[in-house]
Short mmCIF file of C-alpha atoms in Angstrom, two decimals:
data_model
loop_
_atom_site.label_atom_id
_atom_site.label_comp_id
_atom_site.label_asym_id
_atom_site.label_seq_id
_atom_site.Cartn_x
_atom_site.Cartn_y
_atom_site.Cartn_z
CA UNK A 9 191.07 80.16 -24.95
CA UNK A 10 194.37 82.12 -25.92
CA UNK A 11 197.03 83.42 -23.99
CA UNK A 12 198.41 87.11 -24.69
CA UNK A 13 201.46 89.06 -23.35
CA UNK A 14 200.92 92.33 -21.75
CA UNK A 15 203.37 95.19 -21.26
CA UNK A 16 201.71 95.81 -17.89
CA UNK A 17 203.68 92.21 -16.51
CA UNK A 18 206.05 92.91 -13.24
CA UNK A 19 207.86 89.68 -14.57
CA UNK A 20 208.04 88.67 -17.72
CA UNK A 21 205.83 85.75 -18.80
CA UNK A 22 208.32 83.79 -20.24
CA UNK A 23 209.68 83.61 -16.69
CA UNK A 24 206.41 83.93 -14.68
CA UNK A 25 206.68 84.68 -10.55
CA UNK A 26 206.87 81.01 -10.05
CA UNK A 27 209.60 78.41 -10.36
CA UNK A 28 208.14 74.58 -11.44
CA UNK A 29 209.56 71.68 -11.99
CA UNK A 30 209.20 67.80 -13.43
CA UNK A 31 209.20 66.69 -9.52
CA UNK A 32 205.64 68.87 -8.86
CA UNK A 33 207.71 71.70 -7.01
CA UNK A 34 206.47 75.29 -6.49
CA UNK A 35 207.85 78.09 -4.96
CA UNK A 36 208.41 81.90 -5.34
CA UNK A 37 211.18 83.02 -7.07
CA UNK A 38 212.02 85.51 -4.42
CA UNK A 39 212.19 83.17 -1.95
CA UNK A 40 214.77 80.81 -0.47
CA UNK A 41 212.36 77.62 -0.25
CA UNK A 42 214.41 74.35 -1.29
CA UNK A 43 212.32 70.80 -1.91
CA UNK A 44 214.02 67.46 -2.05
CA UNK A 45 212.06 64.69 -2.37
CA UNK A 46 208.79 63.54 -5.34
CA UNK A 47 205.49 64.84 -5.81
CA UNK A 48 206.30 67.79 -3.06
CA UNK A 49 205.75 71.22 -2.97
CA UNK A 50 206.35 74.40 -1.30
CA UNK A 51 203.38 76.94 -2.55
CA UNK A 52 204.88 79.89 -0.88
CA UNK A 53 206.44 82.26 1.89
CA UNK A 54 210.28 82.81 2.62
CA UNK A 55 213.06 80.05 3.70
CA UNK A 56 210.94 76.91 3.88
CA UNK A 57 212.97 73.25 3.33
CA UNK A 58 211.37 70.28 2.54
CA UNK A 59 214.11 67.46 2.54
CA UNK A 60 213.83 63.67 1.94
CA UNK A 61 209.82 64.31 1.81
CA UNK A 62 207.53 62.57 -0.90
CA UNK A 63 204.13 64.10 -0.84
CA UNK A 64 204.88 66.52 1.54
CA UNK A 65 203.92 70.13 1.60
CA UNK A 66 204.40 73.33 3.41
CA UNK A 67 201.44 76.23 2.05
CA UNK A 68 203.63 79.46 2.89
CA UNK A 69 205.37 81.13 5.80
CA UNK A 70 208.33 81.92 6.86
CA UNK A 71 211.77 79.55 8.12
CA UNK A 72 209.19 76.00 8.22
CA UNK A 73 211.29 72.76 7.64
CA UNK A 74 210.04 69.68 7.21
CA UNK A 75 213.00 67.12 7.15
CA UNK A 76 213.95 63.18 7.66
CA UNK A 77 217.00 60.87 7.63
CA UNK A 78 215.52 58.34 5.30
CA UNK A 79 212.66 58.98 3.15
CA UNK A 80 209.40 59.71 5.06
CA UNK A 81 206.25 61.10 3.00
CA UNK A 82 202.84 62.63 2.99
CA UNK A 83 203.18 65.75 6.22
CA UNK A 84 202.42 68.94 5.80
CA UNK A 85 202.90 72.61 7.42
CA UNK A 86 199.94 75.26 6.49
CA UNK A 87 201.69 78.29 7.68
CA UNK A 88 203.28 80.38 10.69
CA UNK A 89 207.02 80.82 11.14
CA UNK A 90 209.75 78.54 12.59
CA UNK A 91 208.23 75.37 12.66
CA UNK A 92 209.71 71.96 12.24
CA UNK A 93 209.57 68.29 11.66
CA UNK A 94 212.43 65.98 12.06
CA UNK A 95 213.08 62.63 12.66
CA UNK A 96 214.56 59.39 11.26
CA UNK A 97 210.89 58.79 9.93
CA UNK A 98 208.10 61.12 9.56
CA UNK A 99 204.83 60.21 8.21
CA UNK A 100 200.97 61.88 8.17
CA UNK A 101 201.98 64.69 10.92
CA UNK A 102 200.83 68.20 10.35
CA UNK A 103 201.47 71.61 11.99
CA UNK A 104 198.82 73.91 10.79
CA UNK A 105 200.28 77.17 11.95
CA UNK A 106 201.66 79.22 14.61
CA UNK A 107 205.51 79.60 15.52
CA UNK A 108 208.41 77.97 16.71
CA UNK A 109 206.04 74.49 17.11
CA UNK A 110 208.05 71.02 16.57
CA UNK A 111 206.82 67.19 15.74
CA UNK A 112 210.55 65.82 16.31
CA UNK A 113 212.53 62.50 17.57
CA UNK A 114 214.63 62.31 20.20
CA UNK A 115 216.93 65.75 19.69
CA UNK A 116 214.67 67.64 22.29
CA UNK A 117 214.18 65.02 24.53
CA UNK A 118 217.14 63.33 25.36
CA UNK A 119 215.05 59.93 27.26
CA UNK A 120 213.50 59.22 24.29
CA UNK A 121 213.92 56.83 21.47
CA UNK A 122 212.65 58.36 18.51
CA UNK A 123 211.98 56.33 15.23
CA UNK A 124 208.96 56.28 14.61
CA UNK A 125 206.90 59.66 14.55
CA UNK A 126 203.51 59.30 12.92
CA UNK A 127 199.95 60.37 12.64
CA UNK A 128 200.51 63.73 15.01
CA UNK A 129 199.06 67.16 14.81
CA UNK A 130 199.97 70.58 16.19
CA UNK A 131 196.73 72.76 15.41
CA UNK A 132 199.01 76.20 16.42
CA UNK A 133 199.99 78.47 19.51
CA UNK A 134 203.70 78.66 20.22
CA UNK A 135 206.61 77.10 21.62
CA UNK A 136 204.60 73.14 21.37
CA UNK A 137 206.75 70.04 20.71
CA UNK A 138 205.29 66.36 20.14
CA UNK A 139 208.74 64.79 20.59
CA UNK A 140 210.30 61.24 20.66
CA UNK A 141 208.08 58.07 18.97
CA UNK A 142 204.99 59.54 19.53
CA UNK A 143 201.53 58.40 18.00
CA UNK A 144 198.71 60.18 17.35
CA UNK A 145 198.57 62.95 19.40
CA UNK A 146 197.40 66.71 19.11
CA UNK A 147 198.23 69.63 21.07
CA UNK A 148 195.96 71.92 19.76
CA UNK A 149 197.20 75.45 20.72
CA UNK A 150 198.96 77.04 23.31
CA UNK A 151 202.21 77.80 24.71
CA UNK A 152 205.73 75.67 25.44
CA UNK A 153 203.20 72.06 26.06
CA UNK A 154 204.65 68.63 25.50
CA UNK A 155 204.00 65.29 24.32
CA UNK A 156 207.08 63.53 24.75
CA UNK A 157 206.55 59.60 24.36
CA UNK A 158 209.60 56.76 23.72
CA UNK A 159 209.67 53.56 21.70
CA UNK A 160 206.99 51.48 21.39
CA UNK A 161 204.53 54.38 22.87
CA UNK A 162 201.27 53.43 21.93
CA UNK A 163 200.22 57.69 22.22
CA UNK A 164 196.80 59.09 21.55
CA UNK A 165 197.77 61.74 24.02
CA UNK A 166 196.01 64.91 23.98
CA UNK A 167 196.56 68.97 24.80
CA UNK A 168 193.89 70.98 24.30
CA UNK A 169 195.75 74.03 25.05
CA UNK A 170 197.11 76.22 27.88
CA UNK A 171 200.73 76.92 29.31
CA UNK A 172 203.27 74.92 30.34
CA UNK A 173 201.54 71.06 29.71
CA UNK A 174 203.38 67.88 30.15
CA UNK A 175 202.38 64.19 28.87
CA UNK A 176 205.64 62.34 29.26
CA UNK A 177 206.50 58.83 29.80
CA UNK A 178 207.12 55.27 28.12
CA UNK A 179 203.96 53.43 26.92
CA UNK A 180 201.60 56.43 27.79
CA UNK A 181 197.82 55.77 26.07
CA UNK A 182 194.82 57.89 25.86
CA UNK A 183 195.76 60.65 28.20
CA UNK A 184 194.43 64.00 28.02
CA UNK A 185 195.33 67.57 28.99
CA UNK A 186 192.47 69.71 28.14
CA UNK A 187 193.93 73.00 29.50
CA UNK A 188 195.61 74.79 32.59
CA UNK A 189 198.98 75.75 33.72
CA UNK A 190 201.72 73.67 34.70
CA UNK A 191 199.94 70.23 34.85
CA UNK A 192 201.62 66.90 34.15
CA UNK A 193 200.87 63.23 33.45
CA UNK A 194 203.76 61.29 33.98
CA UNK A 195 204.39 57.64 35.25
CA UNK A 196 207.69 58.78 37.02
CA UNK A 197 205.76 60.12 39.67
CA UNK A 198 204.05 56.52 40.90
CA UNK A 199 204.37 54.88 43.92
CA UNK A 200 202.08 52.35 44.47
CA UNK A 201 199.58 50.80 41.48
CA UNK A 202 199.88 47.94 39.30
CA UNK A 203 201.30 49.88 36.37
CA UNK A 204 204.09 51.44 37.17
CA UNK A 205 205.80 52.36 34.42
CA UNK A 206 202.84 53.67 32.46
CA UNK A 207 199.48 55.75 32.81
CA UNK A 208 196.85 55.51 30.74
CA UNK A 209 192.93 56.83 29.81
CA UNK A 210 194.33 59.43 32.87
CA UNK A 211 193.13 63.30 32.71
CA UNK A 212 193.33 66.80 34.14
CA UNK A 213 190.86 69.11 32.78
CA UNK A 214 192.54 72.18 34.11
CA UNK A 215 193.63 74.30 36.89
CA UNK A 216 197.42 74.36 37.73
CA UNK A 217 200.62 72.56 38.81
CA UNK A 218 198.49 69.43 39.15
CA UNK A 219 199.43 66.11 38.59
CA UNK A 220 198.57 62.57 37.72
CA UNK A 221 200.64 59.62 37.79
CA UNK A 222 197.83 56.67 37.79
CA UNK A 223 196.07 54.78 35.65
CA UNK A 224 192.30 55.99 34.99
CA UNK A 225 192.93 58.65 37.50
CA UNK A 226 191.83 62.42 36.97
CA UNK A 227 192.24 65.74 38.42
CA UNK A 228 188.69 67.92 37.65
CA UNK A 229 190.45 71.30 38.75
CA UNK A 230 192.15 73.20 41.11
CA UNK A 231 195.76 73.26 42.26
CA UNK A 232 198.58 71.23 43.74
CA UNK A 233 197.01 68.40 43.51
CA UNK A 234 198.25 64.90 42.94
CA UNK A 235 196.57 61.59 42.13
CA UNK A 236 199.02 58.64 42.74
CA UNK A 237 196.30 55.77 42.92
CA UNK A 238 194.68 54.00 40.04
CA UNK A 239 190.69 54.63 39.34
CA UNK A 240 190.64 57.91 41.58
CA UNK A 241 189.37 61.38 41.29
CA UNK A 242 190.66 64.77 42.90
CA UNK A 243 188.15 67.97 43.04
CA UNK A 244 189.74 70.57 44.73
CA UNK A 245 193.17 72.33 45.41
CA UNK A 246 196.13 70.74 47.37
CA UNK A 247 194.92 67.44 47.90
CA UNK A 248 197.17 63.79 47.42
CA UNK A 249 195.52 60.54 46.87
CA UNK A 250 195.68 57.94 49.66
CA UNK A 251 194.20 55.57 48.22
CA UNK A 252 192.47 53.73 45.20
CA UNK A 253 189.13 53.77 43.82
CA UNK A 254 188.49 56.77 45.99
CA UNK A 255 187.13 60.40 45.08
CA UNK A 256 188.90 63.25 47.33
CA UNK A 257 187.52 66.53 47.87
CA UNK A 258 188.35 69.11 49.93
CA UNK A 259 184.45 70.31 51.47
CA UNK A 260 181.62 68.44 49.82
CA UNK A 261 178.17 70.12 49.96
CA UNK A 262 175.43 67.41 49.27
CA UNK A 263 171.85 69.23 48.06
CA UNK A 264 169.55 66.70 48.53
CA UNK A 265 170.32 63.44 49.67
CA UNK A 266 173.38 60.99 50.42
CA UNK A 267 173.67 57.01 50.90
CA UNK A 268 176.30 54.74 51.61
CA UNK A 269 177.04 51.25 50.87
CA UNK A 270 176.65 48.30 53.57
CA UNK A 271 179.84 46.68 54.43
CA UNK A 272 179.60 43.21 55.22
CA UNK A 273 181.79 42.22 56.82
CA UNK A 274 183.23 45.85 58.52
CA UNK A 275 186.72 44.63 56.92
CA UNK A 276 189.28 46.70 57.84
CA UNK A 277 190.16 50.39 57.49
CA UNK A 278 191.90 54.13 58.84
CA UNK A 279 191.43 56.92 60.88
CA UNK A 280 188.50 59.07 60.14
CA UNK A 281 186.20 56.59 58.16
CA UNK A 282 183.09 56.10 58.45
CA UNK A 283 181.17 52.98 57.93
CA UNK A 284 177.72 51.67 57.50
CA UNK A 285 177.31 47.87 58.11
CA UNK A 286 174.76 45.37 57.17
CA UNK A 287 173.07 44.35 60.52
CA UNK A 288 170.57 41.71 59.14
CA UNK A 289 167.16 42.18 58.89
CA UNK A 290 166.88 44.98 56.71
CA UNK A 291 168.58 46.91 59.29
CA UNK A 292 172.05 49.29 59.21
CA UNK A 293 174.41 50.20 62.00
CA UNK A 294 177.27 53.08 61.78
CA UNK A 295 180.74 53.03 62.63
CA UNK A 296 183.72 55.51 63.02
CA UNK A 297 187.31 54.49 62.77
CA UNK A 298 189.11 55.92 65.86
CA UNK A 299 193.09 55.00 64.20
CA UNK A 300 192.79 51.64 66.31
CA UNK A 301 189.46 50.27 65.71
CA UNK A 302 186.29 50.76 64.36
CA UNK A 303 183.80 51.87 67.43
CA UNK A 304 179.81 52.00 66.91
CA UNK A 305 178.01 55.40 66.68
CA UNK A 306 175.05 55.65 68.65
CA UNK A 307 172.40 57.49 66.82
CA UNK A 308 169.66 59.19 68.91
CA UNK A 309 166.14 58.36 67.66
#
């Protein structure tokens, strides 16, 4: 196969539209993309940085930086506009697109630690941040939601999408954020479980301004609603746990049949429950909890 020059060219062949180098660097000589760093590249678009990257590359778009304090290697930014990775270390992250979406240390969260920020991905959607020594977490799309974790955060938090999301916290593990407005998982919040200073496997599927602040606790919808008790479940809209282990709801509509536990003993318990006890012999008896005492129901046969 031979190679011919053609009068028809825009730029010269001898020059060609693309600058390359010994390092594996390409970029557009119109362009203001600069790459620091081995076996990098910048394939296109206007004002992209790659600094102190190895194997690192941003595809095209516009103002996309990908930059570390010591060397850091193998990220990557597929397109979109104002996007950014920094931190002491960087490694395996990826931003696929959208604008103005960060995978940073500590600089935009100020309680965090961050030096170590690896294995995280920002599908797209605007205004995202996975922030401080986080882990293996994904916001997928969106607008302004945050992972924000701190030294020695094991992560594997998750965003789906939506407006306005919040997984924050030290040690934070498996927690999930599959959509909504306004909803937060944050350990801050607890009050009264055995880990206090962390939540983790915890979820909100959706709704708004809800919150959980448990371990294995999840909100299913709804709004202002806030689980503060490990192993619990809120359906429903302004509703606080009281307890754990416990489901709350605000009407519950049964279709077919329900059936409760025997106690045995009653133990002890609050206002407004309602017990069934093991009376021996195959047989049950009811209770009600009057604030004081439990007191036996009569049923009418």
């Amino acid at each position: 196969v031979g190679y011919v020059a053609a009068s028809s060219f825009i730029v010269t062949p001898s020059e060609g539209p693309y600058l390359t180098g010994s390092n594996c660097v390409i970029f557009p000589r119109d362009g203001d993309n600069k790459v620091t760093g081995s076996l990098s590249s910048i394939l296109g678009g206007c004002d992209n940085e790659i600094f102190n990257q190895s194997c690192t590359a941003i595809v095209g778009g516009f103002n996309n930086t990908i930059t570390s304090s010591r060397n850091s290697a193998t990220n990557f930014i597929g397109a979109g506009r104002n996007n950014n990775m920094s931190n002491t270390f960087l490694c395996y992250n990826s931003i696929l697109g959208g604008s103005n979406n960060e995978i940073c240390g500590p600089e935009n969260a100020s309680n965090t630690i961050g030096a170590l920020t690896t294995q995280n991905v920002i599908g797209g959607g605007c205004k995202n941040i996975i922030s401080g020594s986080a882990v293996n977490s994904i916001i997928g799309s969106g607008t302004n939601n945050l992972i924000c974790g701190c030294i020695n955060s094991p992560g594997l938090a998750f965003i789906g999408g939506g407006n306005c999301n919040v997984i924050q916290g030290c040690a934070h593990y498996g927690n999930s954020i599959v959509g909504g407005c306004k909803n937060t998982i944050d350990p801050s919040y607890n009050v009264s479980n055995s880990c206090k200073t962390t939540v983790r496997h915890s979820a909100i599927l959706g709704g708004m301004n809800n919150t959980a602040s448990a371990c294995e606790s999840y909100i299913i919808g709804g709004c202002e609603n806030f689980v503060k008790h490990e192993c619990s479940f809120i359906v429903g809209s302004n509703i606080t746990s009281t307890a754990a282990c416990t489901t709350y709801v605000n009407n519950l509509n049964v279709g077919c049949t329900t059936q409760m536990q025997l106690r045995d003993p009653i133990g002890t318990g609050q206002a407004g429950m309602l017990v069934a006890c093991d009376a021996g012999g195959g047989a049950s008896e009811l209770y009600f909890h009057d604030g004081t005492t439990y007191k036996k129901v009569c049923l009418v046969p």
